[in-house]
C-alpha cells in the first residue's frame, strides 16, 4: 500500500523534506501544501534581493517534482483531524495522511503600537519576512527618499543596508542599547554601528517606539523619548513567532514552538514538525542549517533508510549578509565565565575581534571587519578542536606560528573541513564531486547543494573548484 506523507508548508524546510523524500524513492505519495502562491524560495536571500544584487529567479529553490510528488501552492490548511488522519484546506478539500509533517515556519511579529493595531497595516508600513513583503518594500522604496527600520537585529540591519545601497536615507530604531544583542557584545556592536554609519545607516538606540502615524504622504514613527521620525517607508523587523496555531488546535503539545523529540516526532507519533515551528530540547532554530538537518533526519526515519537517525543540533554561526560588512558571531555573546577571553578593537578601521576559550576550545567568538582567520575560527568552533598555543593569529588574522596560520589555499585545508554549514558539505565532498565529473562551480553546487543556503560559502566553493582545475589539469585533459 502506498504510504501517504503530507507536508504542510512549502518553505525552506518543507520543500527540502519533499526533495529528500523524493530522492530516496520508494512506494509513497508526498503531498506538499503551501499557503504562499509562489514556488519555494530561499528566504535568507531576500535581503540580497532587496539590495538588487539578485533577481527573483535567483532566490527560487529547486523543488521535488515528478511521480509521487503533489505540490499545491496557494493552499492554506485550516485544520488537522488527527482522529481521521486528514487535513482540511481552505478550498474545501480533505487530504488523507499516514504521516503528517508540520513545516509551518514562523510569522513576523507586528508590535502592538497605536497605528499598527488595525486589521491591516498601512501601505507604507511593511514587515520583512516573505517574498511578498520584499515586493511591497521595493514598490514603496521606488518612490521613497527616506526609510526607517524598526529593529536592530540581524534581519533588520540587512534590510537597512540593502535600502541604503539603493540610495535611500536610512535609520534604524532599536529599543536595546546596542545592535544585534543576541550575537554581539556592546563593544562589538559599537564598532558595527560606526561601520553602518559610514555606509549610510544611522542608528537610534535604547529608545522604544511609541506609535505610528501613516498616510498616503508618509509615515511618522513616534518614540518614547518624545521625538518623531519621518520617512516614506517603515520596515518592521521585530522578530518572528513560530506558527503553532494548527498544532495547538489539533491538541499537540506546544510551548513556544511545537514540541518534538530527537526524531522530530510531536506528541502524536504520526505527526512530525521541522524548521522554525519546531521546538527541540527547549530550543527554536530560526536558521536554515538546522531546518535542513531536521528534514534529512525525518526523511531517513520515514523511508527506513536509517530508522535510528536522530537530530543533533550543531552550534550556530551567524553571518551578516550586507555589502561592506564582514561579521561572524558564534556562541553566547554574554559573560564567558571561567576561561580565557581575548579582544582586539580598531574602530577606525571597523575591526573588532573577541575570542572566548575554555579548556583549549573556542566557546564563542565575534569577528567584525577584515580578518583572514575567520574561516579557521569557524572550523575550530564548529568541530571543537584545540586552539593553537599562540592565539594571536586567530585574534588578529596574522600568522604568529604555523598552527595559527589559516589555510591560505585549499591545499592546506583538511578534507574534513566544513565549507558549507547550511548543507554540511565538507571540502572532501567537493573534491570527490569534482573528480566524479562536476567540472564547474554550478555543477558542483547542483550536485552537493553547497552555496544554496545563505550563500556566504560561494566564494570558497569557487576557490576550491579553481584550485582543482589548476592542480589536476592533467587529469582533466586525458
Coordinates of C-alpha atoms in Angstrom, one line a residue:
X1 CA 0.0 0.0 0.0
X2 CA 1.3 3.4 -1.0
X3 CA 2.3 5.5 2.1
X4 CA 0.8 8.9 2.1
X5 CA 3.0 11.7 3.5
X6 CA 1.6 15.2 3.8
X7 CA 3.8 18.2 4.4
X8 CA 2.2 21.5 5.5
X9 CA 4.4 24.3 4.3
X10 CA 6.4 24.8 1.2
X11 CA 9.1 27.0 2.7
X12 CA 12.8 26.1 3.1
X13 CA 12.1 23.2 5.5
X14 CA 9.1 21.7 3.8
X15 CA 10.4 21.9 0.2
X16 CA 13.7 20.4 1.4
X17 CA 11.9 17.5 3.0
X18 CA 9.9 16.8 -0.1
X19 CA 13.2 16.7 -2.1
X20 CA 14.8 14.4 0.5
X21 CA 11.9 12.0 0.3
X22 CA 11.7 12.1 -3.5
X23 CA 15.4 11.4 -3.8
X24 CA 15.1 8.2 -1.7
X25 CA 12.4 6.8 -3.9
X26 CA 10.0 4.1 -2.6
X27 CA 6.3 3.5 -2.8
X28 CA 4.9 6.7 -1.3
X29 CA 3.0 9.7 -2.3
X30 CA 4.2 13.1 -1.0
X31 CA 1.7 16.0 -0.9
X32 CA 3.1 19.5 -0.2
X33 CA 0.6 22.2 0.8
X34 CA 2.0 25.7 0.6
X35 CA 0.0 28.7 1.6
X36 CA 2.2 31.1 -0.4
X37 CA 1.3 31.2 -4.1
X38 CA 4.9 31.1 -5.2
X39 CA 7.4 28.4 -5.8
X40 CA 9.7 27.6 -2.9
X41 CA 12.3 30.3 -2.4
X42 CA 15.4 31.0 -0.3
X43 CA 14.1 33.2 2.5
X44 CA 17.5 34.2 3.8
X45 CA 18.5 35.6 0.4
X46 CA 15.6 38.1 0.4
X47 CA 18.0 40.8 1.8
X48 CA 20.2 40.3 -1.2
X49 CA 17.1 40.6 -3.5
X50 CA 16.2 43.7 -1.6
X51 CA 19.6 45.2 -2.3
X52 CA 19.2 44.5 -6.0
X53 CA 22.1 42.1 -6.2
X54 CA 20.0 39.2 -7.5
X55 CA 16.6 38.8 -9.1
X56 CA 13.6 36.7 -8.1
X57 CA 14.6 33.7 -10.2
X58 CA 17.9 33.6 -8.3
X59 CA 16.2 33.0 -5.0
X60 CA 14.0 30.1 -6.2
X61 CA 14.8 26.7 -4.7
X62 CA 14.9 23.5 -6.7
X63 CA 11.7 21.6 -5.9
X64 CA 11.0 17.9 -5.9
X65 CA 8.9 17.1 -9.0
X66 CA 7.6 14.2 -10.9
X67 CA 5.9 10.9 -10.0
X68 CA 5.0 10.6 -6.3
X69 CA 5.1 14.4 -5.5
X70 CA 1.9 16.5 -5.5
X71 CA 2.8 20.2 -4.9
X72 CA -0.1 22.6 -4.3
X73 CA 0.7 26.3 -3.8
X74 CA -1.7 28.9 -2.7
X75 CA -3.5 26.4 -0.5
X76 CA -3.9 27.0 3.3
X77 CA -4.6 24.2 5.7
X78 CA -7.4 25.2 8.1
X79 CA -7.5 22.2 10.4
X80 CA -5.8 18.9 11.2
X81 CA -8.2 16.0 12.1
X82 CA -6.0 13.5 13.9
X83 CA -8.8 11.0 14.5
X84 CA -9.4 10.5 10.8
X85 CA -5.9 11.2 9.7
X86 CA -6.8 14.1 7.3
X87 CA -6.2 17.8 6.9
X88 CA -8.7 20.3 5.6
X89 CA -7.8 23.1 3.2
X90 CA -9.4 26.5 2.5
X91 CA -10.6 25.3 -0.8
X92 CA -12.8 22.6 0.8
X93 CA -10.6 19.6 0.1
X94 CA -9.6 16.9 2.6
X95 CA -6.2 15.3 2.2
X96 CA -5.5 12.0 4.0
X97 CA -2.2 11.1 5.5
X98 CA -0.4 8.2 7.1
X99 CA 2.3 10.6 8.3
X100 CA 1.9 14.4 8.6
X101 CA 4.8 16.9 8.8
X102 CA 4.3 20.4 10.1
X103 CA 6.7 22.8 8.4
X104 CA 4.6 25.9 9.0
X105 CA 7.5 28.2 9.8
X106 CA 7.1 31.4 11.7
X107 CA 5.4 34.8 11.2
X108 CA 6.7 38.3 11.5
X109 CA 6.0 40.0 14.8
X110 CA 4.0 43.2 14.5
X111 CA 4.5 45.3 17.6
X112 CA 1.2 46.3 19.4
X113 CA 1.6 50.0 18.7
X114 CA -1.0 52.6 18.1
X115 CA -1.4 52.9 14.4
X116 CA -0.5 49.2 13.8
X117 CA -3.4 47.7 15.7
X118 CA -5.9 47.7 12.9
X119 CA -6.9 44.7 10.7
X120 CA -4.4 45.8 8.0
X121 CA -1.1 47.6 8.1
X122 CA -0.8 51.0 6.5
X123 CA 0.5 50.9 2.9
X124 CA 3.9 52.4 3.8
X125 CA 4.5 50.0 6.8
X126 CA 5.8 46.6 5.8
X127 CA 7.2 43.6 7.7
X128 CA 10.3 42.0 6.2
X129 CA 9.7 38.3 6.2
X130 CA 8.2 36.9 2.9
X131 CA 8.8 37.4 -0.8
X132 CA 5.5 39.4 -1.0
X133 CA 6.9 41.6 1.8
X134 CA 10.0 42.1 -0.2
X135 CA 8.0 43.1 -3.3
X136 CA 6.0 45.6 -1.3
X137 CA 9.1 47.1 0.2
X138 CA 10.6 47.5 -3.2
X139 CA 7.4 49.0 -4.6
X140 CA 7.3 51.7 -1.9
X141 CA 11.1 52.3 -2.0
X142 CA 11.0 53.0 -5.7
X143 CA 9.4 56.4 -4.9
X144 CA 10.9 57.0 -1.5
X145 CA 13.8 59.1 -0.2
X146 CA 13.8 58.1 3.5
X147 CA 13.3 54.8 5.2
X148 CA 13.1 53.7 8.8
X149 CA 13.7 50.2 10.1
X150 CA 12.2 49.2 13.4
X151 CA 14.5 46.5 14.9
X152 CA 18.3 46.3 15.0
X153 CA 18.7 42.5 14.8
X154 CA 20.3 40.6 12.0
X155 CA 17.5 40.9 9.5
X156 CA 16.7 44.5 10.3
X157 CA 20.3 45.5 9.6
X158 CA 20.4 43.5 6.4
X159 CA 17.2 45.3 5.3
X160 CA 18.6 48.7 6.3
X161 CA 21.9 48.2 4.4
X162 CA 20.0 47.0 1.3
X163 CA 17.8 50.1 1.3
X164 CA 20.9 52.3 1.8
X165 CA 22.6 50.7 -1.1
X166 CA 19.5 51.7 -3.2
X167 CA 20.2 55.4 -2.3
X168 CA 17.7 55.9 0.5
X169 CA 18.4 57.8 3.7
X170 CA 18.0 55.0 6.3
X171 CA 17.8 55.0 10.1
X172 CA 17.4 52.0 12.4
X173 CA 15.4 52.3 15.7
X174 CA 16.3 49.7 18.3
X175 CA 15.0 49.5 21.9
X176 CA 18.1 47.9 23.2
X177 CA 21.3 50.0 23.9
X178 CA 23.3 48.1 21.3
X179 CA 22.7 46.3 18.0
X180 CA 22.3 42.5 17.5
X181 CA 22.3 41.9 21.2
X182 CA 21.7 38.1 20.7
X183 CA 25.0 37.8 18.8
X184 CA 27.2 40.7 19.8
X185 CA 28.6 42.4 22.9
X186 CA 28.4 46.1 23.5
X187 CA 31.9 46.8 22.2
X188 CA 31.5 44.9 19.0
X189 CA 28.1 46.4 18.4
X190 CA 29.5 49.9 18.8
X191 CA 32.1 49.2 16.1
X192 CA 29.3 47.8 13.9
X193 CA 27.2 50.9 14.4
X194 CA 30.1 53.1 13.3
X195 CA 30.6 50.9 10.2
X196 CA 26.9 51.2 9.4
X197 CA 27.1 55.0 9.8
X198 CA 29.8 55.0 7.2
X199 CA 27.6 53.1 4.8
X200 CA 24.7 55.5 5.2
X201 CA 22.7 53.8 8.0
X202 CA 22.1 55.9 11.2
X203 CA 21.0 54.2 14.4
X204 CA 18.7 55.3 17.3
X205 CA 19.5 53.0 20.2
X206 CA 17.9 52.4 23.7
X207 CA 14.6 54.0 22.6
X208 CA 11.3 52.3 22.1
X209 CA 8.7 53.0 19.5
X210 CA 5.5 54.6 20.9
X211 CA 3.3 54.8 17.9
X212 CA 2.9 55.1 14.1
X213 CA 1.1 57.6 12.1
X214 CA 0.9 56.8 8.4
X215 CA -1.0 58.2 5.4
X216 CA -0.6 58.4 1.7
X217 CA 2.2 61.1 2.0
X218 CA 4.4 59.4 4.5
X219 CA 4.9 57.8 7.9
X220 CA 5.9 59.1 11.3
X221 CA 7.4 56.8 14.0
X222 CA 6.8 58.3 17.4
X223 CA 9.5 57.4 20.0
X224 CA 9.1 57.0 23.8
X225 CA 11.5 59.9 24.4
X226 CA 9.2 62.3 22.6
X227 CA 10.8 62.5 19.2
X228 CA 9.1 61.7 16.0
X229 CA 11.0 60.4 12.9
X230 CA 9.5 61.0 9.5
X231 CA 10.1 58.7 6.5
X232 CA 8.4 57.5 3.3
X233 CA 8.7 53.8 4.3
X234 CA 8.8 51.9 7.6
X235 CA 10.1 48.4 7.6
X236 CA 9.2 46.2 10.6
X237 CA 11.9 43.7 11.7
X238 CA 10.8 43.0 15.3
X239 CA 11.4 39.3 15.4
X240 CA 9.3 36.2 14.4
X241 CA 7.0 33.9 16.3
X242 CA 6.6 30.2 15.4
X243 CA 3.4 29.4 13.7
X244 CA 1.8 26.9 16.0
X245 CA -1.9 27.6 15.5
X246 CA -2.6 24.4 13.6
X247 CA -0.7 22.3 16.1
X248 CA -2.4 23.8 19.1
X249 CA -5.8 23.5 17.6
X250 CA -5.1 19.8 16.9
X251 CA -4.2 19.2 20.5
X252 CA -0.5 18.7 20.0
X253 CA 1.9 19.7 22.8
X254 CA 3.0 23.3 22.2
X255 CA 5.3 25.6 24.1
X256 CA 7.0 28.4 22.2
X257 CA 7.0 26.0 19.3
X258 CA 5.7 22.6 18.6
X259 CA 7.4 20.2 20.9
X260 CA 9.4 17.4 19.2
X261 CA 11.8 14.7 20.2
X262 CA 15.1 13.6 18.7
X263 CA 13.3 12.0 15.8
X264 CA 11.3 15.3 15.3
X265 CA 8.1 13.5 16.4
X266 CA 5.4 15.5 18.1
X267 CA 3.2 14.3 20.9
X268 CA 1.4 12.4 18.2
X269 CA 3.8 9.8 16.7
X270 CA 2.0 10.1 13.3
X271 CA 3.0 13.8 13.1
X272 CA 6.4 15.4 12.9
X273 CA 7.5 19.1 12.9
X274 CA 10.6 20.7 11.5
X275 CA 12.0 24.1 10.9
X276 CA 11.0 27.4 12.6
X277 CA 7.8 26.0 14.1
X278 CA 9.6 23.1 15.9
X279 CA 11.0 23.3 19.4
X280 CA 13.6 20.6 20.2
X281 CA 15.1 20.2 23.6
X282 CA 13.8 23.6 24.7
X283 CA 15.3 25.5 21.7
X284 CA 13.9 27.0 18.5
X285 CA 16.0 27.1 15.3
X286 CA 15.2 30.0 13.1
X287 CA 18.2 29.2 10.9
X288 CA 18.4 27.2 7.6
X289 CA 21.1 24.7 8.6
X290 CA 19.2 23.1 11.4
X291 CA 16.0 23.1 9.4
X292 CA 17.7 21.2 6.6
X293 CA 19.3 18.8 9.0
X294 CA 15.9 18.1 10.5
X295 CA 14.4 17.5 7.1
X296 CA 17.2 14.9 6.4
X297 CA 16.5 13.1 9.7
X298 CA 12.8 12.9 9.1
X299 CA 13.4 11.6 5.6
X300 CA 15.8 8.9 6.9
X301 CA 13.3 7.8 9.5
X302 CA 10.2 7.8 7.3
X303 CA 11.8 6.0 4.4
X304 CA 13.6 3.4 6.7
X305 CA 17.0 4.4 5.3
X306 CA 18.1 4.9 8.9
X307 CA 15.4 4.2 11.4
X308 CA 17.8 5.2 14.2
X309 CA 18.6 8.6 12.8
X310 CA 18.4 11.4 15.4
X311 CA 18.6 15.1 15.2
X312 CA 21.7 16.5 17.0
X313 CA 21.9 20.3 16.8
X314 CA 25.2 21.9 15.9
X315 CA 26.4 25.2 17.4
X316 CA 25.2 28.1 15.4
X317 CA 27.4 30.6 13.5
X318 CA 25.7 33.8 12.4
X319 CA 27.0 35.7 9.3
X320 CA 25.7 39.2 8.5
X321 CA 25.0 39.3 4.7
X322 CA 25.4 43.0 3.9
X323 CA 27.7 44.7 1.4
X324 CA 30.6 46.4 3.1
X325 CA 30.2 44.5 6.4
X326 CA 32.0 41.2 7.3
X327 CA 30.7 39.8 10.5
X328 CA 30.8 36.3 12.0
X329 CA 29.5 35.6 15.5
X330 CA 29.2 32.3 17.3
X331 CA 28.5 31.1 20.8
X332 CA 27.0 33.1 23.6
X333 CA 27.9 36.9 23.5
X334 CA 27.4 37.2 27.2
X335 CA 29.9 36.7 30.1
X336 CA 32.2 33.8 29.2
X337 CA 32.7 32.9 32.9
X338 CA 35.8 30.9 33.5
X339 CA 38.5 30.6 30.9
X340 CA 40.4 32.9 28.6
X341 CA 39.0 36.0 26.9
X342 CA 40.9 37.9 24.2
X343 CA 39.8 41.0 22.5
X344 CA 41.1 43.4 19.9
X345 CA 39.4 46.6 18.6
X346 CA 40.4 49.1 15.9
X347 CA 37.2 51.2 15.5
X348 CA 38.9 53.5 12.9
X349 CA 39.2 50.5 10.6
X350 CA 35.9 48.9 11.6
X351 CA 37.7 45.9 13.1
X352 CA 36.7 44.1 16.3
X353 CA 37.6 40.6 17.5
X354 CA 36.7 38.7 20.6
X355 CA 37.5 35.1 21.4
X356 CA 36.4 33.0 24.5
X357 CA 38.4 29.9 25.2
X358 CA 37.8 27.2 27.8
X359 CA 39.8 24.0 28.1
X360 CA 41.7 24.9 25.0
X361 CA 38.5 25.0 22.9
X362 CA 36.6 28.0 21.5
X363 CA 33.3 28.6 23.2
X364 CA 32.5 31.8 21.4
X365 CA 33.8 34.4 19.0
X366 CA 32.9 37.7 17.4
X367 CA 34.9 38.7 14.3
X368 CA 33.9 42.0 12.6
X369 CA 35.9 43.6 9.8
X370 CA 38.7 42.2 7.7
X371 CA 40.1 39.1 9.5
X372 CA 41.7 36.4 7.3
X373 CA 41.4 33.9 10.1
X374 CA 37.6 33.9 10.2
X375 CA 37.4 30.5 8.3
X376 CA 39.9 28.9 10.7
X377 CA 38.0 30.3 13.7
X378 CA 34.7 28.9 12.5
X379 CA 36.2 25.5 11.9
X380 CA 37.7 25.4 15.3
X381 CA 34.4 26.4 16.9
X382 CA 32.4 24.1 14.7
X383 CA 34.5 21.0 15.3
X384 CA 35.6 21.6 18.9
X385 CA 39.3 21.3 18.0
X386 CA 42.0 22.6 20.3
X387 CA 43.1 26.2 19.6
X388 CA 46.8 27.0 18.7
X389 CA 49.1 27.8 21.6
X390 CA 49.7 31.3 20.2
X391 CA 46.2 32.8 20.0
X392 CA 47.3 36.0 18.2
X393 CA 46.9 34.6 14.7
X394 CA 43.2 33.9 15.4
X395 CA 42.6 37.2 17.1
X396 CA 44.4 39.5 14.6
X397 CA 44.3 37.4 11.4
X398 CA 48.1 37.4 11.1
X399 CA 50.5 34.5 11.3
X400 CA 52.4 34.1 14.6
X401 CA 53.2 30.5 14.1
X402 CA 52.3 27.6 11.8
X403 CA 49.5 26.3 14.0
X404 CA 47.7 29.7 13.9
X405 CA 48.0 30.2 10.1
X406 CA 44.7 29.9 8.4
X407 CA 44.6 27.8 5.2
X408 CA 45.9 30.2 2.6
X409 CA 45.0 27.8 -0.2
X410 CA 42.5 24.9 -0.4
X411 CA 45.5 22.5 -0.5
X412 CA 46.1 23.3 3.2
X413 CA 42.5 22.8 4.2
X414 CA 41.8 19.3 5.6
X415 CA 39.2 17.2 3.7
X416 CA 37.0 17.1 6.8
X417 CA 36.7 20.9 7.0
X418 CA 33.2 22.1 6.6
X419 CA 32.8 24.5 3.6
X420 CA 29.0 24.9 3.6
X421 CA 27.5 24.8 7.0
X422 CA 23.9 25.2 5.7
X423 CA 24.2 21.9 3.9
X424 CA 27.0 20.3 5.9
X425 CA 29.3 19.9 2.9
X426 CA 33.0 19.3 3.5
X427 CA 36.0 20.1 1.4
X428 CA 36.4 16.4 0.8
X429 CA 32.9 16.1 -0.6
X430 CA 33.5 19.0 -3.0
X431 CA 36.8 17.3 -4.2
X432 CA 35.0 14.0 -4.7
X433 CA 32.2 15.7 -6.6
X434 CA 34.7 17.4 -8.9
X435 CA 36.6 14.2 -9.5
X436 CA 33.4 12.5 -10.4
X437 CA 32.9 14.8 -13.3
X438 CA 31.4 18.1 -12.0
X439 CA 33.9 20.5 -13.6
X440 CA 32.3 23.9 -13.0
X441 CA 31.1 25.8 -9.9
X442 CA 27.5 25.5 -11.0
X443 CA 27.8 21.7 -11.5
X444 CA 29.4 21.2 -8.1
X445 CA 26.8 23.4 -6.4
X446 CA 24.0 21.4 -8.2
X447 CA 25.4 18.1 -7.1
X448 CA 26.3 19.0 -3.5
X449 CA 23.9 21.9 -2.7
X450 CA 26.9 23.8 -1.3
X451 CA 26.3 27.5 -1.5
X452 CA 22.5 27.2 -1.9
X453 CA 21.7 28.3 1.7
X454 CA 22.9 31.6 3.0
X455 CA 25.4 31.9 0.1
X456 CA 28.3 33.0 2.2
X457 CA 30.5 30.0 1.2
X458 CA 30.0 30.5 -2.6
X459 CA 33.4 32.2 -3.0
X460 CA 35.1 29.3 -1.0
X461 CA 33.4 26.8 -3.3
X462 CA 34.6 28.7 -6.4
X463 CA 38.1 28.8 -4.9
X464 CA 38.2 25.1 -4.4
X465 CA 36.9 24.4 -7.9
X466 CA 39.5 26.8 -9.3
X467 CA 42.3 25.2 -7.3
X468 CA 41.2 21.7 -8.5
X469 CA 41.2 22.9 -12.1
X470 CA 44.8 24.0 -11.8
X471 CA 46.3 21.2 -9.8
X472 CA 44.5 18.4 -11.6
X473 CA 44.5 19.8 -15.0
X474 CA 46.5 16.9 -16.4
X475 CA 43.7 14.5 -15.2
X476 CA 41.0 16.7 -16.8
X477 CA 42.6 16.7 -20.3
X478 CA 43.1 13.0 -20.5

